[in-house]
Amino acid sequence: MSNLILTLTVLMVLFCLGSSRLLSIIYLIAFQGFLVSVLPFFINDKITISVILFILVTLLIKSFLIPIFLYFVMKRITIKREIEPIIGYNGSVFLGLIIIIISIFIGNKFNFHINHHNTFLFPAGITTLTSGIFLIIARKKAITQVIGYLMMENGIYLLGLILSNHNLNIIEFGILLDLLVGVMLMGIVLHNINKTFDDIDTTLLKSLRDL
Amino acid sequence: MGIFKLTIFIILIGGLIPFATYKNFSLMKILSVLFISLGSLMGVIDSLFKLNNKEIYNVTYKLSDIFIVALSINNLTKFFMIIIYLISFFSVIYSFHYLNDSSKALRTALSYFLYSLLIISMIFVVSANNIITFIFSWEVMSLTSYFLVIYNYEDFETIKSGYIYLIFTHIGAMFIYSAFGIMFAYTNSLNFINLSLIPLNIKTLIFILSFIGFASKAGLFPLHIWLPYAHPAAPSHISAIMSGVMIKMGIYGILKIYTMLEFNSIITGYTVLAFGVISGVLGVVYALGQSDLKKLLAYHSVENIGIIITGIGIGMIGQYEKNFAMALFGFTGAILHTLNHSIFKSLLFFGAGSVIHNTKNRSIEQMGGLLKNMKVSGLTFLVGSLAITGLPMFNGFISELIIYFGSFQGLKQLPLTQFASIIAIISLAVVGGLALACFTKVIGVAFLGEPRNDNTSNAKESGIFMLIPMIGLSLICLTIGVFPKYFIKIALYGTETLFLNSIDFHINDYFNFSTSITNISLLFFLILTILFTLKYFCYKTKKIHNTSTWSCGFSKPTTRMQYTDFSYAFSIIKFYKPFVLFKSDYKKIDKIFPNKIEYHLEYLDIAEKYIIQNIAKFLDLFFEKLRWIQHGNIHIYIGYILIVLIILLLLI
């Protein structure tokens, strides 16, 4: 079951890389958040109250709060789709596939003492993380970049699952809180960028550099 | 050791108090000056007393496994501590009336804090006994002095000077650290331990690297470029500390590395001597060409560092040739000159600060006749000038005389050493003569004659706290000059540390001339007093009337008829033409009734023009090629992170 979830997560990554509609990307990231959040159910050996509580909070934030917030931001700035990406959609999907290959290669190099007997966890985490950064690089609209940031965090979350012991979820909570605040700040910044430049195209920020 | 800690603690308190009391400007200054000067005075007395017993104090504090503070206080350290605390004491008193802009209260508070940090870091530099402590305190010293230089940061020139200083000090630090790195590779120890067992070529490498590094801090030619920029930009008491004390840390470093390596190589001895000679002669030639008073003094620092390095070179050659007297005279002269230079250079910077503070300009072309309005500043500046030119009765003479003695000892050796000694003797003589010419210029143009503008003629004497340090330092100059025996003894304590297998000797075996200096000086003063008394009685009944200086019987003299500094110095500088570049700007007279004619002459430093600027040009070209990395495109910036991440993951 956990393998299925991981496969779906990676597929969501590819979907995100290939779609131009902002609304669908938000749906996809919400679904990916959902997948990632429920993963501990299937890989943890024993399910305690704290694990359930943790999963529920993660689920709430990742797949409801943040996407809804992003949805309202999108409505407010009235931008529906990504036009003129820096790297095209087909190219992005192709690069996504290359990222998966490199991740598996890296995953084979690392011999973690893996608790969960799940060899796909590490490559999937690396793929999601790297694709998140890739999304930030490859798209111009700031809202897509926020989504790339979210995807990156999902990747970190997956990697964290390998490294942390079952009950040490305190770090994950910290990251989650960071993320929530980060996205809210991004919303405000987005609004201001939109007001200043009449667009949320981040290449316009180039005019802010010195010399 | 207890007093050592207490001293540092008091100075630190003096640095921290201003932050609590900066709302009340004078209270802040009083408390801060009181604490720092008290701590410094304690330091001077403590180090002086400890010099007598040859004990070496070792202390280690383990802050963490890597960062271990190890201090070792030997006699050389104590000697340098005397210099640091002494100048710090006078300098902080001077700052009381110098920093009198109450609208800059917070900045002044910060300046006192950085000042105390600078003093403490220098104390740690001289007493550090492992690489970590040394590097840490060296960095703190460089950074605090940088921030003190850019005290007037509104001025673009100040910021520029600050950057030049920062670049030079860090390039120097880089060389020092690489020398330490090699040291660590061969000994596998972070402590400063005896390195006599490592191979000779490695020793040479370590010595050359650290010599370059320390020379850039000391301001040796051609790494002196930062001195004429940083000193005019900094407030005068900071210039005094930097020129008087901080550049001596470079000298200390050279001596320290030399002692640790137990290094006997004749080539390095000659090289050090050559650098000293070049620095000495060119420093004073460039100084002669300056009309900015503080720039002129900065070039004199280059000259005096040259003299000190010459002394060290003589000492090193003597050590190699097993000529004990030559080594002793060379090192003792260098060490004593370090003390002397710090005293008269601070005195001169105080004087310059006082003059600039009151006339509100730095060019001596605009001054004139200052001795009439500013008697104390003028007279103490005169004392400092006499001392720096190495005239008898003042302290500069004593140390230069000892270095001369060392050079003359070299004449007994092999032909090559003979030649080096002759070069050293001639260059010392040239330096002395040119320094005399330079300071007659300063005294003649700035202090004598008639004022050249209103600011100068209205100049008033500075506040009492600016005068006290100047008087104090002049008295010390005179004391060392007249009673050199005790001070030579102090310098000898420092020199002892340099001779690891030292021979027992008595001070009178080598330095019996000091008694005759005292006798002759006292005789001179006696004659002087008699002459003045005679003059007083002879002129008592006669009528004396005043007229303007240099009027020479002319009925209506103007100030434009006076000697200017360029006209005075030009004929001397012309002699050194290949080493000094002229940049003159002169519009020729082309009409029968010419308009206003201007003539502009500037001297350029060959080290700056040919060496440093070419390196800078090359670096500029290189980094210009890398400019595309910073393009302002956020996406690609993040791309850099991604690429680095993937490469790291693949490499691990």
mmCIF file with all atom_site columns, C-alpha atoms in Angstrom, chain B residues 208-348:
data_model
loop_
_atom_site.group_PDB
_atom_site.id
_atom_site.type_symbol
_atom_site.label_atom_id
_atom_site.label_alt_id
_atom_site.label_comp_id
_atom_site.label_asym_id
_atom_site.label_entity_id
_atom_site.label_seq_id
_atom_site.pdbx_PDB_ins_code
_atom_site.Cartn_x
_atom_site.Cartn_y
_atom_site.Cartn_z
_atom_site.occupancy
_atom_site.B_iso_or_equiv
_atom_site.pdbx_formal_charge
_atom_site.auth_seq_id
_atom_site.auth_comp_id
_atom_site.auth_asym_id
_atom_site.auth_atom_id
_atom_site.pdbx_PDB_model_num
ATOM 1   C CA . ILE B 1 208 ? 58.467 34.418 3.679  1.00 0.00 ? 208 ILE B CA 1
ATOM 2   C CA . LEU B 1 209 ? 54.690 33.964 3.884  1.00 0.00 ? 209 LEU B CA 1
ATOM 3   C CA . SER B 1 210 ? 54.412 35.345 7.369  1.00 0.00 ? 210 SER B CA 1
ATOM 4   C CA . PHE B 1 211 ? 56.846 38.144 6.541  1.00 0.00 ? 211 PHE B CA 1
ATOM 5   C CA . ILE B 1 212 ? 54.610 39.292 3.686  1.00 0.00 ? 212 ILE B CA 1
ATOM 6   C CA . GLY B 1 213 ? 51.557 39.085 5.916  1.00 0.00 ? 213 GLY B CA 1
ATOM 7   C CA . PHE B 1 214 ? 53.059 40.938 8.840  1.00 0.00 ? 214 PHE B CA 1
ATOM 8   C CA . ALA B 1 215 ? 54.722 43.457 6.539  1.00 0.00 ? 215 ALA B CA 1
ATOM 9   C CA . SER B 1 216 ? 51.350 44.390 5.111  1.00 0.00 ? 216 SER B CA 1
ATOM 10  C CA . LYS B 1 217 ? 50.127 45.100 8.637  1.00 0.00 ? 217 LYS B CA 1
ATOM 11  C CA . ALA B 1 218 ? 53.292 46.961 9.497  1.00 0.00 ? 218 ALA B CA 1
ATOM 12  C CA . GLY B 1 219 ? 53.123 49.040 6.317  1.00 0.00 ? 219 GLY B CA 1
ATOM 13  C CA . LEU B 1 220 ? 56.391 48.019 4.719  1.00 0.00 ? 220 LEU B CA 1
ATOM 14  C CA . PHE B 1 221 ? 57.050 49.131 1.138  1.00 0.00 ? 221 PHE B CA 1
ATOM 15  C CA . PRO B 1 222 ? 55.363 48.137 -1.231 1.00 0.00 ? 222 PRO B CA 1
ATOM 16  C CA . LEU B 1 223 ? 52.475 47.024 0.984  1.00 0.00 ? 223 LEU B CA 1
ATOM 17  C CA . HIS B 1 224 ? 52.163 50.418 2.652  1.00 0.00 ? 224 HIS B CA 1
ATOM 18  C CA . ILE B 1 225 ? 49.473 51.826 0.350  1.00 0.00 ? 225 ILE B CA 1
ATOM 19  C CA . TRP B 1 226 ? 46.766 51.679 2.993  1.00 0.00 ? 226 TRP B CA 1
ATOM 20  C CA . LEU B 1 227 ? 48.654 53.858 5.465  1.00 0.00 ? 227 LEU B CA 1
ATOM 21  C CA . PRO B 1 228 ? 48.355 57.175 3.592  1.00 0.00 ? 228 PRO B CA 1
ATOM 22  C CA . TYR B 1 229 ? 44.658 56.479 3.050  1.00 0.00 ? 229 TYR B CA 1
ATOM 23  C CA . ALA B 1 230 ? 43.612 55.171 6.434  1.00 0.00 ? 230 ALA B CA 1
ATOM 24  C CA . HIS B 1 231 ? 45.429 57.641 8.668  1.00 0.00 ? 231 HIS B CA 1
ATOM 25  C CA . PRO B 1 232 ? 43.977 60.847 7.224  1.00 0.00 ? 232 PRO B CA 1
ATOM 26  C CA . ALA B 1 233 ? 40.503 59.324 7.265  1.00 0.00 ? 233 ALA B CA 1
ATOM 27  C CA . ALA B 1 234 ? 40.591 58.192 10.874 1.00 0.00 ? 234 ALA B CA 1
ATOM 28  C CA . PRO B 1 235 ? 40.118 60.470 13.888 1.00 0.00 ? 235 PRO B CA 1
ATOM 29  C CA . SER B 1 236 ? 43.510 61.595 15.172 1.00 0.00 ? 236 SER B CA 1
ATOM 30  C CA . HIS B 1 237 ? 43.609 59.552 18.360 1.00 0.00 ? 237 HIS B CA 1
ATOM 31  C CA . ILE B 1 238 ? 42.809 56.466 16.290 1.00 0.00 ? 238 ILE B CA 1
ATOM 32  C CA . SER B 1 239 ? 45.563 57.375 13.834 1.00 0.00 ? 239 SER B CA 1
ATOM 33  C CA . ALA B 1 240 ? 47.884 57.611 16.811 1.00 0.00 ? 240 ALA B CA 1
ATOM 34  C CA . ILE B 1 241 ? 46.872 54.183 18.065 1.00 0.00 ? 241 ILE B CA 1
ATOM 35  C CA . MET B 1 242 ? 47.045 52.650 14.614 1.00 0.00 ? 242 MET B CA 1
ATOM 36  C CA . SER B 1 243 ? 50.305 54.210 13.559 1.00 0.00 ? 243 SER B CA 1
ATOM 37  C CA . GLY B 1 244 ? 51.884 54.091 16.986 1.00 0.00 ? 244 GLY B CA 1
ATOM 38  C CA . VAL B 1 245 ? 50.805 50.680 18.144 1.00 0.00 ? 245 VAL B CA 1
ATOM 39  C CA . MET B 1 246 ? 48.819 48.595 15.713 1.00 0.00 ? 246 MET B CA 1
ATOM 40  C CA . ILE B 1 247 ? 51.365 48.523 12.916 1.00 0.00 ? 247 ILE B CA 1
ATOM 41  C CA . LYS B 1 248 ? 53.885 47.359 15.536 1.00 0.00 ? 248 LYS B CA 1
ATOM 42  C CA . MET B 1 249 ? 51.897 44.141 15.779 1.00 0.00 ? 249 MET B CA 1
ATOM 43  C CA . GLY B 1 250 ? 53.427 43.355 12.393 1.00 0.00 ? 250 GLY B CA 1
ATOM 44  C CA . ILE B 1 251 ? 56.891 43.850 13.882 1.00 0.00 ? 251 ILE B CA 1
ATOM 45  C CA . TYR B 1 252 ? 55.953 41.661 16.808 1.00 0.00 ? 252 TYR B CA 1
ATOM 46  C CA . GLY B 1 253 ? 54.736 38.969 14.444 1.00 0.00 ? 253 GLY B CA 1
ATOM 47  C CA . ILE B 1 254 ? 57.990 38.990 12.476 1.00 0.00 ? 254 ILE B CA 1
ATOM 48  C CA . LEU B 1 255 ? 60.037 38.742 15.669 1.00 0.00 ? 255 LEU B CA 1
ATOM 49  C CA . LYS B 1 256 ? 57.792 36.004 17.028 1.00 0.00 ? 256 LYS B CA 1
ATOM 50  C CA . ILE B 1 257 ? 58.008 33.863 13.888 1.00 0.00 ? 257 ILE B CA 1
ATOM 51  C CA . TYR B 1 258 ? 61.750 34.424 13.766 1.00 0.00 ? 258 TYR B CA 1
ATOM 52  C CA . THR B 1 259 ? 62.147 33.222 17.343 1.00 0.00 ? 259 THR B CA 1
ATOM 53  C CA . MET B 1 260 ? 59.959 30.203 16.810 1.00 0.00 ? 260 MET B CA 1
ATOM 54  C CA . LEU B 1 261 ? 61.765 29.080 13.690 1.00 0.00 ? 261 LEU B CA 1
ATOM 55  C CA . GLU B 1 262 ? 65.255 29.485 15.191 1.00 0.00 ? 262 GLU B CA 1
ATOM 56  C CA . PHE B 1 263 ? 66.028 30.403 11.710 1.00 0.00 ? 263 PHE B CA 1
ATOM 57  C CA . ASN B 1 264 ? 69.502 30.941 10.380 1.00 0.00 ? 264 ASN B CA 1
ATOM 58  C CA . SER B 1 265 ? 69.663 31.853 6.765  1.00 0.00 ? 265 SER B CA 1
ATOM 59  C CA . ILE B 1 266 ? 71.802 34.626 5.391  1.00 0.00 ? 266 ILE B CA 1
ATOM 60  C CA . ILE B 1 267 ? 69.634 35.210 2.329  1.00 0.00 ? 267 ILE B CA 1
ATOM 61  C CA . THR B 1 268 ? 66.570 36.076 4.365  1.00 0.00 ? 268 THR B CA 1
ATOM 62  C CA . GLY B 1 269 ? 68.688 38.345 6.528  1.00 0.00 ? 269 GLY B CA 1
ATOM 63  C CA . TYR B 1 270 ? 69.779 40.276 3.459  1.00 0.00 ? 270 TYR B CA 1
ATOM 64  C CA . THR B 1 271 ? 66.247 40.328 2.043  1.00 0.00 ? 271 THR B CA 1
ATOM 65  C CA . VAL B 1 272 ? 64.778 41.712 5.247  1.00 0.00 ? 272 VAL B CA 1
ATOM 66  C CA . LEU B 1 273 ? 67.517 44.307 5.373  1.00 0.00 ? 273 LEU B CA 1
ATOM 67  C CA . ALA B 1 274 ? 66.886 45.280 1.753  1.00 0.00 ? 274 ALA B CA 1
ATOM 68  C CA . PHE B 1 275 ? 63.170 45.725 2.360  1.00 0.00 ? 275 PHE B CA 1
ATOM 69  C CA . GLY B 1 276 ? 63.903 47.798 5.430  1.00 0.00 ? 276 GLY B CA 1
ATOM 70  C CA . VAL B 1 277 ? 66.300 50.044 3.528  1.00 0.00 ? 277 VAL B CA 1
ATOM 71  C CA . ILE B 1 278 ? 63.949 50.544 0.566  1.00 0.00 ? 278 ILE B CA 1
ATOM 72  C CA . SER B 1 279 ? 61.012 51.217 2.834  1.00 0.00 ? 279 SER B CA 1
ATOM 73  C CA . GLY B 1 280 ? 62.999 53.671 4.922  1.00 0.00 ? 280 GLY B CA 1
ATOM 74  C CA . VAL B 1 281 ? 64.334 55.753 2.053  1.00 0.00 ? 281 VAL B CA 1
ATOM 75  C CA . LEU B 1 282 ? 61.218 55.768 -0.136 1.00 0.00 ? 282 LEU B CA 1
ATOM 76  C CA . GLY B 1 283 ? 58.920 56.349 2.830  1.00 0.00 ? 283 GLY B CA 1
ATOM 77  C CA . VAL B 1 284 ? 60.658 59.563 3.717  1.00 0.00 ? 284 VAL B CA 1
ATOM 78  C CA . VAL B 1 285 ? 60.937 60.691 0.070  1.00 0.00 ? 285 VAL B CA 1
ATOM 79  C CA . TYR B 1 286 ? 57.192 60.302 -0.381 1.00 0.00 ? 286 TYR B CA 1
ATOM 80  C CA . ALA B 1 287 ? 56.596 61.995 2.944  1.00 0.00 ? 287 ALA B CA 1
ATOM 81  C CA . LEU B 1 288 ? 58.543 64.977 1.674  1.00 0.00 ? 288 LEU B CA 1
ATOM 82  C CA . GLY B 1 289 ? 56.150 65.322 -1.245 1.00 0.00 ? 289 GLY B CA 1
ATOM 83  C CA . GLN B 1 290 ? 52.968 65.408 0.809  1.00 0.00 ? 290 GLN B CA 1
ATOM 84  C CA . SER B 1 291 ? 51.134 68.528 1.794  1.00 0.00 ? 291 SER B CA 1
ATOM 85  C CA . ASP B 1 292 ? 48.407 66.747 3.728  1.00 0.00 ? 292 ASP B CA 1
ATOM 86  C CA . LEU B 1 293 ? 49.729 66.749 7.272  1.00 0.00 ? 293 LEU B CA 1
ATOM 87  C CA . LYS B 1 294 ? 48.355 63.352 8.246  1.00 0.00 ? 294 LYS B CA 1
ATOM 88  C CA . LYS B 1 295 ? 49.355 61.737 4.967  1.00 0.00 ? 295 LYS B CA 1
ATOM 89  C CA . LEU B 1 296 ? 52.852 63.031 5.545  1.00 0.00 ? 296 LEU B CA 1
ATOM 90  C CA . LEU B 1 297 ? 52.916 61.456 8.989  1.00 0.00 ? 297 LEU B CA 1
ATOM 91  C CA . ALA B 1 298 ? 51.579 58.216 7.526  1.00 0.00 ? 298 ALA B CA 1
ATOM 92  C CA . TYR B 1 299 ? 54.509 58.083 5.106  1.00 0.00 ? 299 TYR B CA 1
ATOM 93  C CA . HIS B 1 300 ? 56.827 58.710 8.031  1.00 0.00 ? 300 HIS B CA 1
ATOM 94  C CA . SER B 1 301 ? 55.415 55.568 9.592  1.00 0.00 ? 301 SER B CA 1
ATOM 95  C CA . VAL B 1 302 ? 56.539 53.706 6.479  1.00 0.00 ? 302 VAL B CA 1
ATOM 96  C CA . GLU B 1 303 ? 59.962 55.218 6.929  1.00 0.00 ? 303 GLU B CA 1
ATOM 97  C CA . ASN B 1 304 ? 60.229 54.298 10.596 1.00 0.00 ? 304 ASN B CA 1
ATOM 98  C CA . ILE B 1 305 ? 58.993 50.779 10.023 1.00 0.00 ? 305 ILE B CA 1
ATOM 99  C CA . GLY B 1 306 ? 61.775 50.650 7.449  1.00 0.00 ? 306 GLY B CA 1
ATOM 100 C CA . ILE B 1 307 ? 64.299 51.634 10.124 1.00 0.00 ? 307 ILE B CA 1
ATOM 101 C CA . ILE B 1 308 ? 62.954 49.010 12.511 1.00 0.00 ? 308 ILE B CA 1
ATOM 102 C CA . ILE B 1 309 ? 63.084 46.324 9.825  1.00 0.00 ? 309 ILE B CA 1
ATOM 103 C CA . THR B 1 310 ? 66.621 47.416 8.967  1.00 0.00 ? 310 THR B CA 1
ATOM 104 C CA . GLY B 1 311 ? 67.516 46.844 12.620 1.00 0.00 ? 311 GLY B CA 1
ATOM 105 C CA . ILE B 1 312 ? 65.932 43.405 12.545 1.00 0.00 ? 312 ILE B CA 1
ATOM 106 C CA . GLY B 1 313 ? 67.794 42.613 9.323  1.00 0.00 ? 313 GLY B CA 1
ATOM 107 C CA . ILE B 1 314 ? 71.099 43.649 10.909 1.00 0.00 ? 314 ILE B CA 1
ATOM 108 C CA . GLY B 1 315 ? 70.236 41.490 13.915 1.00 0.00 ? 315 GLY B CA 1
ATOM 109 C CA . MET B 1 316 ? 69.439 38.487 11.720 1.00 0.00 ? 316 MET B CA 1
ATOM 110 C CA . ILE B 1 317 ? 72.685 38.818 9.794  1.00 0.00 ? 317 ILE B CA 1
ATOM 111 C CA . GLY B 1 318 ? 74.573 39.167 13.066 1.00 0.00 ? 318 GLY B CA 1
ATOM 112 C CA . GLN B 1 319 ? 72.892 36.061 14.405 1.00 0.00 ? 319 GLN B CA 1
ATOM 113 C CA . TYR B 1 320 ? 73.943 34.122 11.304 1.00 0.00 ? 320 TYR B CA 1
ATOM 114 C CA . GLU B 1 321 ? 77.483 35.418 11.340 1.00 0.00 ? 321 GLU B CA 1
ATOM 115 C CA . LYS B 1 322 ? 77.752 34.563 15.044 1.00 0.00 ? 322 LYS B CA 1
ATOM 116 C CA . ASN B 1 323 ? 78.612 38.177 15.679 1.00 0.00 ? 323 ASN B CA 1
ATOM 117 C CA . PHE B 1 324 ? 76.972 38.626 19.039 1.00 0.00 ? 324 PHE B CA 1
ATOM 118 C CA . ALA B 1 325 ? 77.440 42.372 19.245 1.00 0.00 ? 325 ALA B CA 1
ATOM 119 C CA . MET B 1 326 ? 75.931 42.944 15.803 1.00 0.00 ? 326 MET B CA 1
ATOM 120 C CA . ALA B 1 327 ? 72.876 40.830 16.594 1.00 0.00 ? 327 ALA B CA 1
ATOM 121 C CA . LEU B 1 328 ? 72.455 42.435 19.988 1.00 0.00 ? 328 LEU B CA 1
ATOM 122 C CA . PHE B 1 329 ? 72.685 45.969 18.652 1.00 0.00 ? 329 PHE B CA 1
ATOM 123 C CA . GLY B 1 330 ? 70.461 45.245 15.671 1.00 0.00 ? 330 GLY B CA 1
ATOM 124 C CA . PHE B 1 331 ? 67.626 43.663 17.636 1.00 0.00 ? 331 PHE B CA 1
ATOM 125 C CA . THR B 1 332 ? 67.864 46.003 20.601 1.00 0.00 ? 332 THR B CA 1
ATOM 126 C CA . GLY B 1 333 ? 67.862 48.999 18.295 1.00 0.00 ? 333 GLY B CA 1
ATOM 127 C CA . ALA B 1 334 ? 64.832 47.676 16.434 1.00 0.00 ? 334 ALA B CA 1
ATOM 128 C CA . ILE B 1 335 ? 62.913 46.953 19.614 1.00 0.00 ? 335 ILE B CA 1
ATOM 129 C CA . LEU B 1 336 ? 63.794 50.251 21.231 1.00 0.00 ? 336 LEU B CA 1
ATOM 130 C CA . HIS B 1 337 ? 62.874 52.076 18.041 1.00 0.00 ? 337 HIS B CA 1
ATOM 131 C CA . THR B 1 338 ? 59.498 50.348 18.171 1.00 0.00 ? 338 THR B CA 1
ATOM 132 C CA . LEU B 1 339 ? 58.874 51.953 21.540 1.00 0.00 ? 339 LEU B CA 1
ATOM 133 C CA . ASN B 1 340 ? 60.313 55.291 20.469 1.00 0.00 ? 340 ASN B CA 1
ATOM 134 C CA . HIS B 1 341 ? 58.386 55.439 17.252 1.00 0.00 ? 341 HIS B CA 1
ATOM 135 C CA . SER B 1 342 ? 55.143 54.665 18.997 1.00 0.00 ? 342 SER B CA 1
ATOM 136 C CA . ILE B 1 343 ? 55.790 57.548 21.386 1.00 0.00 ? 343 ILE B CA 1
ATOM 137 C CA . PHE B 1 344 ? 56.798 60.282 18.955 1.00 0.00 ? 344 PHE B CA 1
ATOM 138 C CA . LYS B 1 345 ? 54.434 59.198 16.206 1.00 0.00 ? 345 LYS B CA 1
ATOM 139 C CA . SER B 1 346 ? 51.468 59.349 18.567 1.00 0.00 ? 346 SER B CA 1
ATOM 140 C CA . LEU B 1 347 ? 52.712 62.715 19.745 1.00 0.00 ? 347 LEU B CA 1
ATOM 141 C CA . LEU B 1 348 ? 52.890 63.975 16.171 1.00 0.00 ? 348 LEU B CA 1
#
